[in-house]
Short mmCIF file of C-alpha atoms in Angstrom, two decimals:
data_model
loop_
_atom_site.label_atom_id
_atom_site.label_comp_id
_atom_site.label_asym_id
_atom_site.label_seq_id
_atom_site.Cartn_x
_atom_site.Cartn_y
_atom_site.Cartn_z
CA MET Z 5 -22.12 17.65 -18.62
CA SER Z 6 -22.53 21.66 -18.29
CA PRO Z 7 -21.31 22.73 -14.79
CA PHE Z 8 -24.71 23.88 -14.80
CA GLN Z 9 -28.13 22.80 -13.87
CA ALA Z 10 -31.23 22.11 -16.26
CA ASP Z 11 -32.71 25.57 -14.78
CA GLY Z 12 -29.12 27.46 -16.03
CA THR Z 13 -28.30 27.91 -12.49
CA PRO Z 14 -25.21 26.40 -10.99
CA MET Z 15 -23.74 23.73 -9.89
CA ARG Z 16 -23.72 23.59 -5.99
CA VAL Z 17 -20.72 21.81 -5.11
CA ASP Z 18 -22.03 19.34 -3.12
CA GLN Z 19 -23.28 17.93 -6.25
CA LYS Z 20 -20.38 18.22 -8.22
CA LEU Z 21 -18.55 16.31 -5.03
CA ARG Z 22 -21.10 13.48 -5.74
CA TYR Z 23 -20.66 13.41 -9.19
CA ARG Z 24 -16.86 12.68 -8.92
CA LEU Z 25 -17.39 10.19 -6.71
CA ILE Z 26 -19.85 8.90 -8.99
CA GLU Z 27 -17.11 8.72 -12.32
CA ILE Z 28 -14.29 7.63 -9.91
CA ILE Z 29 -15.55 4.33 -8.36
CA ALA Z 30 -17.18 3.65 -11.95
CA LEU Z 31 -14.42 4.22 -13.54
CA TRP Z 32 -11.71 2.37 -10.79
CA GLU Z 33 -13.96 -0.16 -9.85
CA GLY Z 34 -16.47 -0.55 -12.77
CA ARG Z 35 -19.06 -1.76 -9.89
CA LEU Z 36 -21.26 1.49 -8.43
CA THR Z 37 -24.15 0.97 -5.51
CA THR Z 38 -25.77 3.82 -4.18
CA ASN Z 39 -24.14 2.57 -0.94
CA HIS Z 40 -20.54 4.41 -2.12
CA LEU Z 41 -22.53 7.25 -2.55
CA CYS Z 42 -24.82 6.96 0.88
CA GLU Z 43 -21.13 6.13 3.33
CA ALA Z 44 -19.12 8.75 1.44
CA PHE Z 45 -21.81 11.94 2.03
CA ASP Z 46 -23.89 10.56 4.43
CA ILE Z 47 -27.45 10.84 3.04
CA GLY Z 48 -30.39 8.07 2.40
CA ARG Z 49 -30.49 5.14 -0.61
CA GLN Z 50 -33.13 7.58 -1.89
CA GLN Z 51 -31.03 10.85 -2.56
CA ALA Z 52 -28.39 8.69 -3.66
CA SER Z 53 -30.78 6.72 -5.84
CA LYS Z 54 -31.81 10.12 -7.04
CA ASP Z 55 -28.01 12.22 -7.33
CA ILE Z 56 -26.80 8.59 -9.94
CA ASN Z 57 -30.27 8.77 -12.19
CA THR Z 58 -30.06 11.75 -13.02
CA TYR Z 59 -26.20 11.77 -13.38
CA ILE Z 60 -27.44 9.10 -16.13
CA ARG Z 61 -30.04 11.70 -17.63
CA GLU Z 62 -27.76 14.82 -17.82
CA SER Z 63 -25.13 12.62 -19.39
CA ALA Z 64 -27.46 11.74 -22.54
CA GLY Z 65 -27.27 7.99 -21.62
CA SER Z 66 -23.60 7.74 -22.26
CA SER Z 67 -21.94 7.06 -18.93
CA LEU Z 68 -23.86 4.12 -16.78
CA GLU Z 69 -25.45 1.48 -17.19
CA TYR Z 70 -27.30 -1.15 -14.97
CA ASP Z 71 -25.76 -4.29 -14.49
CA ARG Z 72 -27.82 -7.39 -13.52
CA SER Z 73 -25.23 -9.71 -12.72
CA LEU Z 74 -22.96 -7.44 -10.70
CA LYS Z 75 -26.80 -5.02 -9.02
CA GLY Z 76 -24.87 -1.93 -9.66
CA TYR Z 77 -23.77 0.24 -12.33
CA ARG Z 78 -20.89 0.26 -14.35
CA PRO Z 79 -19.43 2.85 -17.04
CA ALA Z 80 -21.46 2.23 -20.51
CA ALA Z 81 -19.39 2.31 -24.07
CA GLY Z 82 -18.10 6.20 -24.85
CA PHE Z 83 -18.16 6.65 -20.73
CA THR Z 84 -15.79 9.73 -20.16
CA PRO Z 85 -15.46 11.94 -16.51
CA ARG Z 86 -16.72 15.15 -16.75
CA PHE Z 87 -16.08 15.55 -12.64
CA CYS Z 88 -12.36 13.88 -12.67
CA LYS Z 89 -9.41 13.77 -14.59
CA GLY Z 90 -9.71 10.31 -14.51
CA HIS Z 91 -6.31 9.62 -12.99
CA VAL Z 92 -5.64 6.60 -11.35
CA ASP Z 93 -4.00 9.06 -7.88
CA GLU Z 94 -8.08 10.17 -8.00
CA TYR Z 95 -9.02 7.51 -6.68
CA LEU Z 96 -6.89 5.57 -5.21
CA GLN Z 97 -6.38 9.01 -3.04
CA LEU Z 98 -10.16 8.69 -2.53
CA LEU Z 99 -9.21 5.46 -0.58
CA ALA Z 100 -6.82 7.58 1.37
CA ARG Z 101 -9.33 10.33 2.90
CA HIS Z 102 -12.52 8.35 3.02
CA ASP Z 103 -11.72 7.74 6.73
CA ASP Z 104 -11.36 11.33 7.09
CA LEU Z 105 -14.33 13.84 6.24
CA GLY Z 106 -12.54 17.05 6.49
CA ASP Z 107 -10.37 15.90 3.79
CA MET Z 108 -12.91 15.45 1.14
CA LEU Z 109 -12.71 19.34 0.93
CA SER Z 110 -9.77 17.82 -1.25
CA LEU Z 111 -11.96 16.76 -3.66
CA THR Z 112 -12.74 20.17 -4.90
CA SER Z 113 -10.61 22.35 -7.32
CA LEU Z 114 -10.97 25.45 -4.90
CA GLN Z 115 -7.45 25.69 -2.40
CA PRO Z 116 -6.46 28.66 -0.91
CA ASP Z 117 -4.75 31.68 -2.53
CA ALA Z 118 -2.37 31.22 0.54
CA THR Z 119 -1.05 28.04 -0.55
CA HIS Z 120 0.40 25.32 -2.74
CA PHE Z 121 0.23 21.48 -3.39
CA MET Z 122 2.81 19.99 -5.84
CA GLU Z 123 0.89 16.86 -7.53
CA PRO Z 124 2.95 13.90 -7.29
CA PRO Z 125 4.10 13.30 -10.65
CA SER Z 126 1.11 10.96 -11.85
CA ARG Z 127 2.17 7.65 -14.24
CA PHE Z 128 -0.61 5.69 -16.76
CA VAL Z 129 -2.70 3.33 -15.40
CA SER Z 130 -4.95 1.57 -17.30
CA ALA Z 131 -8.01 1.48 -16.21
CA GLN Z 132 -9.05 -2.11 -16.98
CA VAL Z 133 -6.07 -3.03 -15.30
CA VAL Z 134 -6.74 -1.18 -12.02
CA ARG Z 135 -10.38 -3.08 -12.06
CA THR Z 136 -9.49 -6.86 -13.11
CA LEU Z 137 -7.15 -6.44 -9.83
CA ILE Z 138 -9.27 -5.46 -7.74
CA GLN Z 139 -11.84 -7.70 -8.44
CA ALA Z 140 -8.96 -10.17 -8.55
CA ALA Z 141 -8.16 -9.10 -4.69
CA ARG Z 142 -11.73 -9.37 -3.58
CA GLN Z 143 -12.88 -12.07 -5.17
CA GLY Z 144 -9.65 -14.14 -4.77
CA LEU Z 145 -9.29 -15.04 -7.80
CA THR Z 146 -6.37 -14.74 -10.07
CA VAL Z 147 -5.15 -12.52 -13.26
CA GLU Z 148 -3.48 -13.13 -16.29
CA GLY Z 149 -1.48 -10.98 -18.78
CA HIS Z 150 1.82 -9.45 -19.34
CA TYR Z 151 4.57 -7.48 -17.61
CA ASP Z 152 7.23 -5.77 -18.99
CA SER Z 153 10.17 -6.19 -15.98
CA LEU Z 154 13.36 -4.59 -16.20
CA ALA Z 155 14.89 -7.88 -14.55
CA ALA Z 156 14.66 -9.73 -17.26
CA GLU Z 157 13.91 -9.89 -20.99
CA PRO Z 158 10.33 -10.93 -22.05
CA PRO Z 159 11.18 -14.46 -24.12
CA ALA Z 160 9.66 -14.44 -27.59
CA ASP Z 161 6.55 -16.19 -26.83
CA ASP Z 162 6.11 -14.37 -24.10
CA PRO Z 163 3.53 -16.26 -22.02
CA GLY Z 164 1.89 -14.15 -19.63
CA ARG Z 165 2.09 -13.96 -15.75
CA LEU Z 166 -0.74 -15.53 -13.45
CA LEU Z 167 -0.98 -13.67 -10.48
CA ALA Z 168 -3.12 -13.82 -7.68
CA PRO Z 169 -3.21 -10.21 -6.45
CA HIS Z 170 -4.63 -9.31 -2.68
CA THR Z 171 -3.56 -5.49 -1.83
CA LEU Z 172 -2.80 -2.29 -4.21
CA VAL Z 173 0.16 -0.17 -2.57
CA TYR Z 174 1.20 3.36 -3.05
CA ASN Z 175 4.58 3.61 -1.79
CA GLY Z 176 5.13 7.07 -1.97
CA PHE Z 177 6.85 7.47 -5.23
CA ARG Z 178 4.31 5.17 -7.07
CA TRP Z 179 1.77 2.34 -7.07
CA HIS Z 180 1.99 -1.63 -7.20
CA VAL Z 181 0.32 -4.69 -6.80
CA ARG Z 182 1.19 -7.43 -4.43
CA ALA Z 183 0.47 -10.56 -5.97
CA TRP Z 184 1.43 -14.15 -5.48
CA CYS Z 185 3.16 -14.96 -8.77
CA GLU Z 186 2.69 -18.70 -10.33
CA LYS Z 187 6.12 -18.00 -12.25
CA ASN Z 188 8.56 -17.20 -9.53
CA GLN Z 189 6.61 -19.16 -6.50
CA GLY Z 190 6.56 -16.66 -4.45
CA PHE Z 191 4.88 -13.12 -3.74
CA ARG Z 192 5.99 -10.15 -5.66
CA ASP Z 193 5.28 -6.37 -6.02
CA PHE Z 194 4.99 -5.17 -9.74
CA VAL Z 195 4.51 -2.28 -10.19
CA ILE Z 196 1.05 -1.18 -12.03
CA SER Z 197 2.15 0.65 -15.67
CA ARG Z 198 4.40 -1.91 -16.61
CA PHE Z 199 1.19 -3.95 -17.21
CA ARG Z 200 0.96 -4.20 -20.88
CA GLY Z 201 -2.70 -4.91 -22.49
CA ASP Z 202 -5.04 -6.38 -20.59
CA LEU Z 203 -5.85 -7.83 -17.92
CA SER Z 204 -7.87 -11.45 -17.71
CA LEU Z 205 -10.01 -12.41 -14.56
CA GLU Z 206 -9.47 -16.00 -14.50
CA PRO Z 207 -11.86 -17.95 -12.60
CA ARG Z 208 -9.45 -19.79 -11.27
CA LYS Z 209 -8.60 -19.69 -6.74
CA ALA Z 210 -5.69 -17.57 -5.74
CA ALA Z 211 -2.87 -20.48 -4.64
CA LYS Z 212 -1.58 -18.37 -1.52
CA THR Z 213 -3.60 -16.22 -0.03
CA ARG Z 214 -2.78 -12.52 2.10
CA GLU Z 215 -3.01 -14.86 5.01
CA GLU Z 216 0.54 -17.26 3.41
CA ASP Z 217 2.37 -13.72 2.32
CA GLN Z 218 4.87 -13.71 5.22
CA ALA Z 219 6.52 -10.65 4.63
CA TRP Z 220 3.55 -8.90 4.51
CA ASN Z 221 2.11 -10.17 7.60
CA ARG Z 222 5.12 -10.11 9.46
CA LEU Z 223 5.60 -6.33 11.12
CA VAL Z 224 9.26 -4.77 12.51
CA GLU Z 225 10.61 -1.87 14.75
CA VAL Z 226 12.14 -0.21 13.24
CA ARG Z 227 14.03 3.96 14.22
CA LEU Z 228 15.41 6.00 12.63
CA ILE Z 229 17.26 8.86 14.67
CA PRO Z 230 19.13 12.00 13.84
CA ASN Z 231 22.61 10.99 11.74
CA PRO Z 232 25.02 11.38 14.06
CA ARG Z 233 27.88 12.45 12.23
CA LEU Z 234 26.16 15.96 12.78
CA ALA Z 235 26.67 18.64 14.98
CA LYS Z 236 24.01 18.46 18.49
CA ARG Z 237 22.32 21.59 17.27
CA GLN Z 238 21.73 20.27 14.04
CA ARG Z 239 20.31 16.68 15.65
CA GLU Z 240 18.05 18.56 17.47
CA ILE Z 241 17.01 20.66 14.43
CA ILE Z 242 16.41 17.54 12.92
CA ALA Z 243 14.43 15.82 15.46
CA ARG Z 244 11.63 18.79 15.66
CA ASP Z 245 11.23 18.29 11.88
CA PHE Z 246 10.69 14.83 11.28
CA GLY Z 247 8.55 14.74 15.14
CA MET Z 248 11.13 12.87 17.27
CA ASP Z 249 11.03 12.21 20.78
CA PRO Z 250 13.65 15.07 22.08
CA ALA Z 251 15.22 12.85 25.08
CA SER Z 252 15.60 10.44 22.18
CA LEU Z 253 15.65 11.53 19.69
CA CYS Z 254 14.60 9.00 17.74
CA ARG Z 255 11.33 8.22 15.90
CA SER Z 256 9.95 4.50 15.67
CA GLU Z 257 7.43 3.22 13.78
CA ARG Z 258 5.77 -0.51 13.14
CA VAL Z 259 6.01 -1.53 9.48
CA ARG Z 260 4.95 -4.29 7.28
CA GLN Z 261 8.43 -6.21 6.35
CA ALA Z 262 7.32 -6.67 2.17
CA LEU Z 263 7.37 -2.96 2.48
CA LEU Z 264 10.35 -1.74 5.18
CA PRO Z 265 12.75 -1.08 1.10
CA TYR Z 266 9.82 1.80 0.79
CA TYR Z 267 9.31 3.06 3.81
CA LEU Z 268 13.46 3.68 4.14
CA LYS Z 269 12.97 5.36 0.90
CA ARG Z 270 10.22 7.90 1.62
CA TRP Z 271 12.52 9.02 4.02
CA ASP Z 272 15.52 9.06 2.77
CA VAL Z 273 17.57 6.96 4.35
CA SER Z 274 20.63 4.75 3.15
CA GLU Z 275 20.72 1.77 3.93
CA PRO Z 276 23.68 0.40 3.76
CA TYR Z 277 24.52 3.62 4.75
CA ASN Z 278 26.29 6.07 1.55
CA HIS Z 279 29.70 7.10 3.45
CA ALA Z 280 30.51 9.36 0.12
CA LEU Z 281 28.15 12.00 0.94
CA PRO Z 282 28.12 14.39 2.99
CA ALA Z 283 26.24 13.70 6.77
CA GLU Z 284 24.29 17.24 5.45
CA HIS Z 285 22.30 15.04 2.51
CA GLN Z 286 21.42 12.43 4.95
CA HIS Z 287 19.26 14.03 7.75
CA LEU Z 288 18.13 10.59 8.79
CA VAL Z 289 19.94 7.33 10.07
CA LEU Z 290 18.41 3.86 9.94
CA ASP Z 291 19.35 2.93 13.84
CA ALA Z 292 17.90 -0.52 14.72
CA ILE Z 293 15.19 -2.49 12.93
CA GLU Z 294 13.93 -5.18 15.37
CA GLN Z 295 12.00 -8.11 13.73
CA ASN Z 296 9.63 -10.54 16.05
CA PRO Z 297 7.92 -13.32 13.27
CA GLN Z 298 5.24 -13.76 16.48
CA ASP Z 299 4.11 -10.03 15.73
CA GLN Z 300 1.38 -10.39 12.68
CA SER Z 301 -1.42 -8.04 12.52
CA ASP Z 302 -3.36 -6.52 9.55
CA GLY Z 303 -4.52 -3.48 10.76
CA VAL Z 304 -1.32 -1.73 12.11
CA ALA Z 305 -0.91 2.02 10.89
CA THR Z 306 2.52 1.21 8.67
CA ALA Z 307 4.26 3.58 6.96
CA PRO Z 308 3.30 7.07 4.64
CA GLN Z 309 2.09 4.95 2.64
CA LEU Z 310 -1.95 3.39 1.79
CA ALA Z 311 -2.79 -0.33 1.18
CA VAL Z 312 -5.60 -1.23 -0.17
CA PRO Z 313 -6.78 -4.64 0.57
CA ILE Z 314 -9.14 -5.78 -1.83
CA SER Z 315 9.55 -8.05 -0.67
CA GLY Z 316 11.82 -6.21 -1.92
CA PRO Z 317 11.86 -4.30 -5.61
CA PRO Z 318 9.20 -4.41 -7.88
CA GLY Z 319 9.90 -7.52 -10.30
#
């Protein structure tokens, strides 16, 4: 699709943003409706419908097709995005920023000359796998597929895994799905890039739901402090770096218990403390973890990670 309109004039930035959103939602969710555009850009349904139809017309019909069973548009055979790169990070970052209108500008390729943003390493993730996981999570269904685990060699007659996903999680380094595993009879984390081949959506209802995932619903209070082995001046600098209370030199946050290992890794905190490393290489240390089994919530701002509703290292 050309960046120019039919009359030869350059396409407006807002139009590019809408087309970009159209492609990202269609590619990764497998279902696009006018509501996506209405809510993201605060436009009317008529304008949203016009944008979608214009996008389809200008792509010569090889982009989207209407699916009556979905009551929305899905990618047509041979669909190739033109306004996005087709990376899963674009979709997941969009979810992370959808509440912040200011960050909508990050969807453009424009960038101030005085700043530079280093993109995090991008892992290969199958769009079919993500779409299936999201659909299963939203409908309370299960998925079946093959998963390559670092912990164990799969048997020759690998029967695959039967999973009931409930949340996609970005832990600051990679994306995984939190799901009930029939094989292990427990909630586990599965790295999305390690699914081998396509996933199949099963009509079987999830045996366990997010409400039954105790480690996910339980919140713990985590307190981080500057390394006590540092000099007082150094500790005060570190406290300022990480926005700590200048009096207590402490940072306290509530974190989902299931995400605690990722939270500590994100802050580069060794647990247990690594005495072999110099203090200068361990700016932050864990001061305490307070657990309160009664303190459960599903809407608490936790750690620097995105959890998209749709325990340790991944299996």
